[in-house]
Coordinates of N, CA and C in Angstrom, one line a residue:
Chain A
G18 N 19.8 34.6 -32.9 CA 18.6 34.6 -32.0 C 18.7 33.6 -30.9
A19 N 17.7 33.6 -30.1 CA 17.7 32.8 -28.9 C 17.6 31.3 -29.2
G20 N 16.8 31.0 -30.3 CA 16.6 29.6 -30.6 C 16.6 29.5 -32.1
V21 N 16.3 28.3 -32.6 CA 16.2 28.0 -34.0 C 14.8 28.6 -34.5
S22 N 14.8 29.4 -35.5 CA 13.6 30.0 -36.1 C 13.3 29.4 -37.4
Q23 N 12.0 29.0 -37.6 CA 11.6 28.5 -38.9 C 10.4 29.2 -39.5
T24 N 10.5 29.5 -40.7 CA 9.3 30.2 -41.4 C 9.1 29.5 -42.7
P25 N 7.8 29.5 -43.2 CA 6.6 29.8 -42.4 C 6.3 28.7 -41.4
S26 N 5.5 29.0 -40.4 CA 5.1 28.0 -39.5 C 4.1 27.1 -40.1
N27 N 3.3 27.6 -41.0 CA 2.3 26.8 -41.7 C 2.3 27.2 -43.2
K28 N 2.3 26.2 -44.1 CA 2.2 26.4 -45.5 C 1.2 25.4 -46.1
V29 N 0.2 26.0 -46.8 CA -0.7 25.2 -47.5 C -0.5 25.4 -49.0
T30 N -0.3 24.4 -49.8 CA -0.1 24.6 -51.2 C -0.8 23.5 -52.0
E31 N -0.9 23.7 -53.3 CA -1.5 22.8 -54.2 C -0.5 21.8 -54.8
K32 N -1.0 20.6 -55.1 CA -0.1 19.6 -55.7 C 0.5 20.2 -57.0
G33 N 1.8 20.0 -57.1 CA 2.6 20.4 -58.2 C 3.3 21.8 -58.1
K34 N 3.0 22.5 -57.0 CA 3.6 23.8 -56.7 C 5.0 23.6 -56.1
Y35 N 5.7 24.7 -56.1 CA 7.0 24.8 -55.5 C 7.0 25.5 -54.2
V36 N 7.7 25.0 -53.2 CA 7.7 25.6 -51.9 C 9.1 25.8 -51.4
E37 N 9.3 26.8 -50.5 CA 10.6 27.0 -49.9 C 10.3 27.1 -48.4
L38 N 11.1 26.5 -47.6 CA 11.0 26.6 -46.1 C 12.4 27.1 -45.6
R39 N 12.3 28.0 -44.7 CA 13.5 28.7 -44.2 C 13.8 28.3 -42.8
C40 N 15.1 28.2 -42.5 CA 15.6 27.9 -41.2 C 16.7 28.9 -40.8
D41 N 16.6 29.5 -39.6 CA 17.6 30.4 -39.1 C 18.1 29.8 -37.8
P42 N 19.3 29.2 -37.9 CA 19.8 28.5 -36.7 C 20.3 29.4 -35.6
I43 N 20.6 28.7 -34.5 CA 21.2 29.5 -33.3 C 22.6 30.1 -33.8
S44 N 22.8 31.3 -33.4 CA 24.0 32.0 -33.8 C 25.2 31.2 -33.4
G45 N 26.2 31.0 -34.3 CA 27.4 30.3 -33.9 C 27.4 28.8 -34.1
H46 N 26.2 28.3 -34.4 CA 26.1 26.8 -34.6 C 26.5 26.5 -36.0
T47 N 27.5 25.7 -36.2 CA 28.1 25.4 -37.5 C 27.3 24.3 -38.2
A48 N 26.7 23.4 -37.4 CA 26.0 22.3 -38.0 C 24.5 22.6 -38.1
L49 N 23.9 22.2 -39.2 CA 22.4 22.4 -39.4 C 21.8 21.2 -40.0
Y50 N 20.6 20.8 -39.5 CA 20.0 19.6 -40.0 C 18.6 19.8 -40.4
W51 N 18.1 19.1 -41.4 CA 16.7 19.1 -41.7 C 16.1 17.7 -41.5
Y52 N 15.0 17.6 -40.8 CA 14.3 16.4 -40.5 C 12.8 16.6 -41.0
R53 N 12.1 15.5 -41.2 CA 10.7 15.5 -41.6 C 10.0 14.6 -40.6
Q54 N 8.8 15.1 -40.1 CA 8.1 14.3 -39.2 C 6.6 14.2 -39.6
S55 N 6.2 13.0 -39.7 CA 4.8 12.7 -40.0 C 4.1 12.4 -38.7
L56 N 2.7 12.5 -38.7 CA 1.9 12.4 -37.5 C 2.2 11.0 -36.9
G57 N 2.5 11.0 -35.6 CA 2.7 9.8 -34.9 C 4.0 9.1 -35.2
Q58 N 4.9 9.8 -35.9 CA 6.2 9.2 -36.2 C 7.4 10.0 -35.6
G59 N 8.6 9.4 -35.5 CA 9.7 10.2 -35.1 C 10.3 11.0 -36.2
P60 N 11.1 12.0 -35.9 CA 11.8 12.8 -37.0 C 12.6 11.9 -37.9
E61 N 12.5 12.1 -39.2 CA 13.2 11.4 -40.2 C 14.2 12.2 -40.9
F62 N 15.5 11.8 -40.8 CA 16.6 12.6 -41.3 C 16.5 12.9 -42.8
L63 N 16.7 14.2 -43.2 CA 16.8 14.5 -44.6 C 18.2 14.9 -45.1
I64 N 18.8 15.9 -44.4 CA 20.1 16.4 -44.9 C 20.8 17.1 -43.7
Y65 N 22.1 17.1 -43.8 CA 22.9 17.7 -42.7 C 24.0 18.6 -43.3
F66 N 24.1 19.8 -42.9 CA 25.2 20.7 -43.3 C 26.2 20.9 -42.2
Q67 N 27.4 20.9 -42.6 CA 28.5 21.4 -41.8 C 29.1 22.6 -42.5
G68 N 28.8 23.8 -41.9 CA 29.2 25.0 -42.6 C 28.3 25.2 -43.8
T69 N 28.9 25.5 -45.0 CA 28.1 25.7 -46.2 C 27.8 24.5 -47.0
G70 N 28.6 23.4 -46.7 CA 28.4 22.2 -47.5 C 27.6 21.2 -46.9
A71 N 26.9 20.4 -47.8 CA 26.1 19.3 -47.3 C 27.0 18.1 -47.0
A72 N 27.1 17.8 -45.7 CA 27.9 16.7 -45.3 C 27.2 15.3 -45.5
D73 N 25.9 15.3 -45.5 CA 25.2 14.1 -45.8 C 23.8 14.5 -46.3
D74 N 23.5 14.1 -47.5 CA 22.1 14.4 -48.0 C 21.4 13.0 -48.3
S75 N 21.8 12.0 -47.7 CA 21.3 10.7 -48.0 C 19.9 10.5 -47.7
G76 N 19.3 11.4 -46.8 CA 17.9 11.2 -46.4 C 16.9 11.9 -47.3
L77 N 17.4 12.7 -48.3 CA 16.5 13.4 -49.2 C 15.8 12.3 -50.0
P78 N 14.4 12.3 -50.1 CA 13.7 11.2 -50.7 C 13.8 11.1 -52.2
N79 N 14.0 12.2 -52.9 CA 14.2 12.1 -54.3 C 14.7 13.5 -54.8
D80 N 14.9 13.7 -56.1 CA 15.5 14.9 -56.6 C 14.5 16.1 -56.6
R81 N 13.3 15.9 -56.1 CA 12.4 17.1 -56.0 C 12.8 17.9 -54.8
F82 N 13.6 17.3 -53.9 CA 14.0 18.0 -52.6 C 15.4 18.5 -52.8
F83 N 15.7 19.7 -52.3 CA 17.0 20.3 -52.4 C 17.1 21.3 -51.3
A84 N 18.3 21.4 -50.7 CA 18.5 22.4 -49.6 C 19.9 23.1 -49.8
V85 N 19.9 24.3 -49.4 CA 21.1 25.1 -49.5 C 21.4 25.9 -48.2
R86 N 22.6 26.2 -48.1 CA 23.1 27.0 -46.9 C 24.3 27.9 -47.4
P87 N 24.0 28.8 -48.2 CA 25.1 29.5 -49.0 C 26.1 30.3 -48.1
E88 N 25.7 30.8 -47.0 CA 26.7 31.5 -46.2 C 27.0 30.9 -44.8
G89 N 26.6 29.6 -44.7 CA 26.9 28.9 -43.5 C 26.0 29.2 -42.3
S90 N 24.9 30.0 -42.6 CA 24.0 30.3 -41.5 C 22.6 29.8 -41.9
V91 N 21.8 30.7 -42.4 CA 20.4 30.4 -42.8 C 20.4 29.3 -43.9
S92 N 19.4 28.4 -43.8 CA 19.2 27.4 -44.8 C 17.8 27.4 -45.3
T93 N 17.7 27.0 -46.6 CA 16.4 26.9 -47.2 C 16.2 25.5 -47.8
L94 N 15.1 24.9 -47.5 CA 14.7 23.6 -48.0 C 13.7 23.9 -49.1
K95 N 14.0 23.3 -50.3 CA 13.2 23.6 -51.5 C 12.6 22.3 -52.0
I96 N 11.3 22.4 -52.2 CA 10.6 21.2 -52.7 C 9.9 21.6 -54.0
Q97 N 10.2 20.9 -55.1 CA 9.6 21.1 -56.4 C 8.5 20.1 -56.6
R98 N 7.5 20.6 -57.4 CA 6.4 19.7 -57.9 C 5.9 18.9 -56.7
T99 N 5.4 19.6 -55.7 CA 5.0 19.0 -54.5 C 3.9 17.9 -54.7
E100 N 3.9 16.9 -53.9 CA 2.9 15.8 -53.9 C 2.3 15.7 -52.6
R101 N 1.1 15.1 -52.5 CA 0.3 15.0 -51.3 C 1.1 14.3 -50.2
G102 N 1.9 13.4 -50.6 CA 2.8 12.6 -49.7 C 3.9 13.4 -49.0
D103 N 4.1 14.7 -49.5 CA 5.1 15.5 -48.9 C 4.6 16.2 -47.7
S104 N 3.3 16.1 -47.5 CA 2.6 16.8 -46.3 C 3.3 16.2 -45.0
A105 N 3.8 17.1 -44.2 CA 4.5 16.7 -43.0 C 4.9 18.0 -42.2
V106 N 5.5 17.8 -41.1 CA 6.2 18.9 -40.4 C 7.6 18.8 -40.7
Y107 N 8.2 19.9 -41.2 CA 9.6 19.9 -41.6 C 10.4 20.6 -40.4
L108 N 11.2 19.9 -39.8 CA 11.9 20.4 -38.6 C 13.4 20.7 -39.0
C109 N 13.9 21.8 -38.5 CA 15.2 22.2 -38.6 C 15.9 22.2 -37.2
A110 N 17.1 21.8 -37.2 CA 17.9 21.8 -35.9 C 19.3 22.3 -36.2
S111 N 20.0 22.7 -35.1 CA 21.4 23.1 -35.3 C 22.1 22.6 -34.0
S112 N 23.4 22.6 -34.2 CA 24.3 22.3 -33.0 C 25.7 22.9 -33.2
T113 N 26.5 22.9 -32.2 CA 27.8 23.5 -32.2 C 28.7 22.8 -33.1
R114 N 28.5 21.5 -33.3 CA 29.4 20.7 -34.1 C 28.6 19.5 -34.6
G115 N 29.1 18.9 -35.6 CA 28.3 17.8 -36.2 C 28.3 16.5 -35.4
K116 N 27.4 15.6 -35.7 CA 27.3 14.3 -35.1 C 27.4 14.4 -33.6
T117 N 26.6 15.2 -33.0 CA 26.4 15.3 -31.6 C 25.1 14.7 -31.1
G118 N 25.0 14.3 -29.9 CA 23.8 13.8 -29.4 C 22.8 14.8 -29.0
E119 N 23.1 16.1 -29.0 CA 22.2 17.2 -28.6 C 22.0 18.1 -29.8
L120 N 20.8 18.1 -30.3 CA 20.4 19.0 -31.3 C 19.4 19.9 -30.8
F121 N 19.4 21.2 -31.3 CA 18.4 22.2 -30.9 C 17.5 22.4 -32.0
F122 N 16.2 22.0 -31.8 CA 15.2 22.0 -32.9 C 14.4 23.3 -32.9
G123 N 13.9 23.7 -34.1 CA 12.9 24.7 -34.2 C 11.5 24.0 -34.1
E124 N 10.5 24.8 -34.1 CA 9.1 24.3 -33.9 C 8.6 23.8 -35.2
G125 N 9.3 23.9 -36.3 CA 8.9 23.3 -37.6 C 8.0 24.1 -38.5
S126 N 8.0 23.7 -39.7 CA 7.1 24.3 -40.7 C 6.1 23.2 -41.1
R127 N 4.8 23.4 -40.9 CA 3.9 22.4 -41.2 C 3.4 22.6 -42.7
L128 N 3.7 21.6 -43.5 CA 3.4 21.7 -44.9 C 2.2 20.8 -45.2
T129 N 1.2 21.4 -45.9 CA 0.0 20.7 -46.3 C -0.1 20.8 -47.8
V130 N -0.1 19.7 -48.5 CA -0.2 19.7 -49.9 C -1.6 19.2 -50.3
L131 N -2.4 20.0 -50.9 CA -3.8 19.6 -51.2 C -3.9 18.9 -52.6
Chain B
G4 N 22.4 -0.8 -40.8 CA 21.4 0.3 -40.6 C 21.1 0.3 -39.1
Q5 N 20.1 1.1 -38.8 CA 19.7 1.3 -37.4 C 18.2 1.2 -37.3
S6 N 17.7 0.5 -36.3 CA 16.2 0.5 -36.0 C 16.1 0.6 -34.5
L7 N 15.1 1.3 -34.1 CA 14.9 1.5 -32.6 C 13.4 1.2 -32.4
E8 N 13.2 0.4 -31.3 CA 11.8 0.1 -30.9 C 11.4 0.7 -29.6
Q9 N 10.3 1.3 -29.6 CA 9.7 1.9 -28.3 C 8.3 1.5 -28.2
P10 N 7.7 1.4 -27.0 CA 6.3 1.3 -26.9 C 5.6 2.5 -27.5
S11 N 4.4 2.3 -28.1 CA 3.8 3.5 -28.8 C 3.1 4.3 -27.7
E12 N 2.6 3.8 -26.7 CA 1.8 4.6 -25.7 C 2.1 4.0 -24.3
V13 N 2.2 4.9 -23.3 CA 2.3 4.6 -21.9 C 1.4 5.6 -21.1
T14 N 0.7 5.0 -20.1 CA -0.1 5.9 -19.2 C 0.3 5.7 -17.8
A15 N 0.5 6.8 -17.1 CA 0.9 6.7 -15.7 C 0.2 7.7 -14.8
V16 N 0.2 7.5 -13.5 CA -0.5 8.4 -12.6 C 0.5 9.5 -12.1
E17 N -0.1 10.7 -12.0 CA 0.6 11.8 -11.4 C 1.3 11.5 -10.1
G18 N 2.6 11.8 -10.0 CA 3.4 11.5 -8.8 C 4.1 10.2 -8.8
A19 N 3.7 9.3 -9.8 CA 4.3 8.0 -9.9 C 5.7 8.0 -10.7
I20 N 6.2 6.9 -10.9 CA 7.5 6.7 -11.7 C 7.1 5.9 -13.0
V21 N 7.7 6.3 -14.1 CA 7.4 5.5 -15.3 C 8.7 5.3 -16.0
Q22 N 8.9 4.2 -16.7 CA 10.1 3.8 -17.4 C 9.7 3.6 -18.9
I23 N 10.3 4.3 -19.8 CA 10.1 4.1 -21.2 C 11.3 3.4 -21.8
N24 N 11.1 2.3 -22.4 CA 12.2 1.4 -22.9 C 12.5 1.7 -24.4
C25 N 13.7 1.4 -24.7 CA 14.1 1.6 -26.1 C 15.1 0.4 -26.4
T26 N 14.7 -0.4 -27.3 CA 15.6 -1.5 -27.8 C 16.0 -1.2 -29.2
Y27 N 17.2 -1.5 -29.5 CA 17.7 -1.1 -30.8 C 18.5 -2.2 -31.5
Q28 N 18.6 -2.1 -32.8 CA 19.5 -2.9 -33.7 C 20.3 -1.9 -34.5
T29 N 21.6 -1.9 -34.3 CA 22.4 -1.0 -35.0 C 23.8 -1.6 -35.3
S30 N 24.4 -1.1 -36.3 CA 25.7 -1.6 -36.7 C 26.8 -0.9 -35.9
G31 N 26.5 0.0 -35.1 CA 27.4 0.7 -34.3 C 27.0 2.2 -34.0
F32 N 27.1 2.6 -32.8 CA 26.7 4.0 -32.6 C 27.5 4.6 -31.4
Y33 N 27.5 5.9 -31.4 CA 28.3 6.6 -30.4 C 27.6 6.7 -29.1
G34 N 26.3 7.0 -29.1 CA 25.6 7.2 -27.9 C 24.1 7.2 -28.1
L35 N 23.3 7.1 -27.0 CA 21.8 7.1 -27.1 C 21.3 8.4 -26.5
S36 N 20.5 9.1 -27.2 CA 19.8 10.3 -26.7 C 18.4 10.1 -26.5
W37 N 17.8 11.0 -25.7 CA 16.4 11.1 -25.4 C 15.9 12.5 -25.7
Y38 N 14.7 12.6 -26.3 CA 14.1 13.9 -26.6 C 12.6 13.8 -26.1
Q39 N 12.1 15.0 -25.7 CA 10.7 15.2 -25.4 C 10.1 16.1 -26.4
Q40 N 8.9 15.8 -26.8 CA 8.1 16.7 -27.7 C 6.7 16.8 -27.3
H41 N 6.3 18.0 -26.9 CA 4.9 18.3 -26.6 C 4.2 18.5 -28.0
D42 N 2.8 18.2 -28.0 CA 2.1 18.4 -29.2 C 2.3 19.8 -29.8
G43 N 2.6 19.8 -31.1 CA 2.8 21.0 -31.8 C 4.1 21.8 -31.5
G44 N 5.0 21.1 -30.7 CA 6.2 21.8 -30.2 C 7.4 21.2 -30.9
A45 N 8.6 21.8 -30.5 CA 9.8 21.3 -31.0 C 10.3 20.1 -30.1
P46 N 11.0 19.1 -30.7 CA 11.7 18.1 -29.9 C 12.8 18.8 -29.0
T47 N 12.8 18.5 -27.7 CA 13.7 19.1 -26.8 C 14.6 18.0 -26.2
F48 N 15.9 18.3 -26.2 CA 16.9 17.3 -25.7 C 16.7 17.1 -24.2
L49 N 16.8 15.8 -23.8 CA 16.7 15.5 -22.4 C 18.0 14.9 -21.8
S50 N 18.6 14.0 -22.5 CA 19.8 13.3 -22.0 C 20.5 12.6 -23.1
Y51 N 21.8 12.2 -22.8 CA 22.7 11.5 -23.7 C 23.5 10.5 -22.9
N52 N 23.5 9.3 -23.3 CA 24.4 8.3 -22.7 C 25.4 7.8 -23.7
A53 N 26.7 8.2 -23.5 CA 27.7 7.7 -24.4 C 28.3 6.4 -23.8
L54 N 28.2 6.2 -22.5 CA 28.7 5.0 -21.9 C 27.6 4.2 -21.2
D55 N 27.8 2.9 -21.0 CA 26.8 2.2 -20.2 C 26.6 2.7 -18.8
G56 N 25.4 2.6 -18.3 CA 25.1 3.1 -17.0 C 24.0 4.1 -17.0
L57 N 23.9 4.7 -15.8 CA 22.8 5.6 -15.5 C 23.3 7.0 -15.5
E58 N 22.5 7.9 -16.2 CA 22.8 9.3 -16.2 C 21.5 10.0 -15.5
E59 N 21.7 10.9 -14.6 CA 20.6 11.5 -13.9 C 20.6 13.0 -14.1
T60 N 19.4 13.5 -14.4 CA 19.3 14.9 -14.5 C 17.9 15.3 -13.9
G61 N 18.0 15.7 -12.6 CA 16.8 16.1 -11.9 C 15.8 14.9 -11.8
R62 N 14.6 15.1 -12.3 CA 13.6 14.0 -12.2 C 13.7 12.9 -13.2
F63 N 14.6 13.2 -14.2 CA 14.8 12.3 -15.4 C 16.1 11.6 -15.2
S64 N 16.1 10.3 -15.6 CA 17.3 9.5 -15.6 C 17.3 8.7 -16.9
S65 N 18.5 8.4 -17.4 CA 18.5 7.6 -18.6 C 19.6 6.5 -18.4
F66 N 19.3 5.4 -19.0 CA 20.2 4.2 -18.8 C 20.5 3.6 -20.2
L67 N 21.7 3.1 -20.3 CA 22.2 2.4 -21.5 C 22.9 1.1 -21.1
S68 N 22.6 0.0 -21.8 CA 23.3 -1.2 -21.8 C 23.6 -1.7 -23.2
R69 N 24.8 -1.5 -23.6 CA 25.2 -1.9 -25.0 C 25.2 -3.4 -25.2
S70 N 25.5 -4.2 -24.1 CA 25.5 -5.6 -24.2 C 24.1 -6.2 -24.4
D71 N 23.1 -5.5 -23.9 CA 21.7 -5.9 -24.0 C 21.0 -5.1 -25.2
S72 N 21.7 -4.2 -25.9 CA 21.1 -3.4 -26.9 C 19.8 -2.8 -26.4
Y73 N 19.9 -2.1 -25.3 CA 18.7 -1.6 -24.6 C 19.0 -0.4 -23.8
G74 N 18.1 0.5 -23.7 CA 18.2 1.7 -22.9 C 16.8 2.0 -22.4
Y75 N 16.7 2.9 -21.4 CA 15.4 3.4 -21.0 C 15.5 4.8 -20.4
L76 N 14.4 5.5 -20.4 CA 14.2 6.8 -19.8 C 13.3 6.6 -18.6
L77 N 13.8 7.1 -17.4 CA 13.0 7.0 -16.2 C 12.5 8.4 -15.8
L78 N 11.3 8.5 -15.6 CA 10.7 9.8 -15.1 C 10.1 9.6 -13.7
Q79 N 10.6 10.4 -12.8 CA 10.1 10.3 -11.4 C 9.2 11.4 -11.1
E80 N 8.4 11.2 -10.0 CA 7.5 12.3 -9.5 C 6.7 12.9 -10.7
L81 N 6.1 12.1 -11.4 CA 5.4 12.6 -12.7 C 4.5 13.7 -12.4
Q82 N 4.5 14.7 -13.4 CA 3.7 15.8 -13.3 C 2.8 15.8 -14.6
M83 N 1.7 16.5 -14.6 CA 0.8 16.6 -15.7 C 1.6 17.1 -16.9
K84 N 2.5 18.0 -16.7 CA 3.2 18.7 -17.8 C 4.2 17.7 -18.5
D85 N 4.4 16.5 -17.9 CA 5.3 15.5 -18.5 C 4.5 14.8 -19.6
S86 N 3.2 15.0 -19.8 CA 2.5 14.3 -20.9 C 3.0 14.9 -22.2
A87 N 3.6 14.0 -23.0 CA 4.3 14.4 -24.2 C 4.7 13.1 -24.9
S88 N 5.4 13.3 -26.1 CA 6.0 12.1 -26.7 C 7.5 12.1 -26.4
Y89 N 8.0 10.9 -26.2 CA 9.5 10.8 -25.9 C 10.1 9.9 -27.0
F90 N 11.2 10.4 -27.5 CA 11.9 9.7 -28.5 C 13.3 9.3 -28.1
C91 N 13.7 8.0 -28.4 CA 15.1 7.7 -28.3 C 15.8 7.9 -29.6
A92 N 17.1 8.1 -29.6 CA 17.8 8.3 -30.9 C 19.2 7.9 -30.7
V93 N 19.8 7.4 -31.8 CA 21.2 7.0 -31.8 C 22.0 7.8 -32.8
R94 N 23.3 8.0 -32.5 CA 24.3 8.6 -33.4 C 25.1 7.5 -34.1
P95 N 24.8 7.1 -35.3 CA 25.6 6.0 -36.0 C 27.0 6.4 -36.1
I96 N 27.9 5.3 -36.0 CA 29.3 5.5 -36.2 C 29.6 5.6 -37.7
S97 N 28.9 4.8 -38.5 CA 29.2 4.8 -40.0 C 28.6 5.9 -40.7
G98 N 29.3 6.5 -41.7 CA 28.7 7.5 -42.5 C 28.6 8.9 -41.8
N99 N 27.9 9.8 -42.3 CA 27.8 11.1 -41.8 C 26.4 11.4 -41.2
T100 N 25.5 10.4 -41.3 CA 24.1 10.7 -40.8 C 24.1 11.0 -39.3
P101 N 23.5 12.1 -38.9 CA 23.4 12.4 -37.5 C 22.5 11.5 -36.7
L102 N 21.6 12.1 -36.0 CA 20.7 11.3 -35.1 C 19.6 10.5 -35.9
V103 N 19.5 9.2 -35.6 CA 18.4 8.4 -36.1 C 17.4 8.2 -34.9
F104 N 16.1 8.6 -35.2 CA 15.1 8.5 -34.1 C 14.2 7.3 -34.2
G105 N 13.7 6.9 -33.0 CA 12.7 5.9 -32.9 C 11.3 6.6 -33.2
K106 N 10.3 5.8 -33.2 CA 9.0 6.3 -33.6 C 8.3 7.1 -32.4
G107 N 8.9 6.9 -31.2 CA 8.3 7.7 -30.1 C 7.3 7.0 -29.2
T108 N 7.3 7.4 -28.0 CA 6.3 6.8 -27.0 C 5.5 8.0 -26.5
R109 N 4.2 7.9 -26.6 CA 3.3 8.9 -26.1 C 3.0 8.6 -24.7
L110 N 3.4 9.5 -23.8 CA 3.1 9.4 -22.4 C 1.9 10.2 -22.0
S111 N 1.0 9.6 -21.3 CA -0.2 10.3 -20.8 C -0.1 10.2 -19.3
V112 N -0.1 11.4 -18.6 CA -0.1 11.4 -17.1 C -1.5 11.8 -16.7
I113 N -2.1 10.9 -15.9 CA -3.4 11.1 -15.4 C -3.5 11.4 -13.9
A114 N -4.5 12.1 -13.5 CA -4.6 12.4 -12.1 C -5.1 11.2 -11.2

């Protein structure tokens, strides 16, 4: 597609539920990134994929968070047993190669945990 | 580790020039990037400084001084549409972590 696409744009869930957030990167981009952004803050790094493998998952806050990219294109961020503190905008970005200064971001998935 | 400091808010008049500063503490990085984000929108890449000095792209310029651990984004001929949040970010040399962002500066352009 023309840009990075994220679905859903908004997700409201109850504490303890499981959620999946999807990212469709720009065609041909090998690197994919997940960030989390809280109100008034900068994007916070979660995980980075180069191809199908996670090159760096050091930003995942705990083992409730998991992400996959099985075919090296679309990625899914999975959050188990959601907590109110997980409420944020989850941003996905892609680039032609890893560790570049220019990332192309999607508009994010706003997650609200009640 | 890396930490980046930016002013939280800046207000400037339409048509004027504004400078948004970014000071950083880092164990080493490849370059300094700047991103713009309108409310509810995606962060959008503006510029990247790999080397010290000034990079110019239209009305926007960005500057880096590694010896001073300092950079800035300069916006000229301000327009109302420039009202947005601006983030500086660094690419760390160590590890595989990609961009590390500052907390952002909210720019308000007034008539």
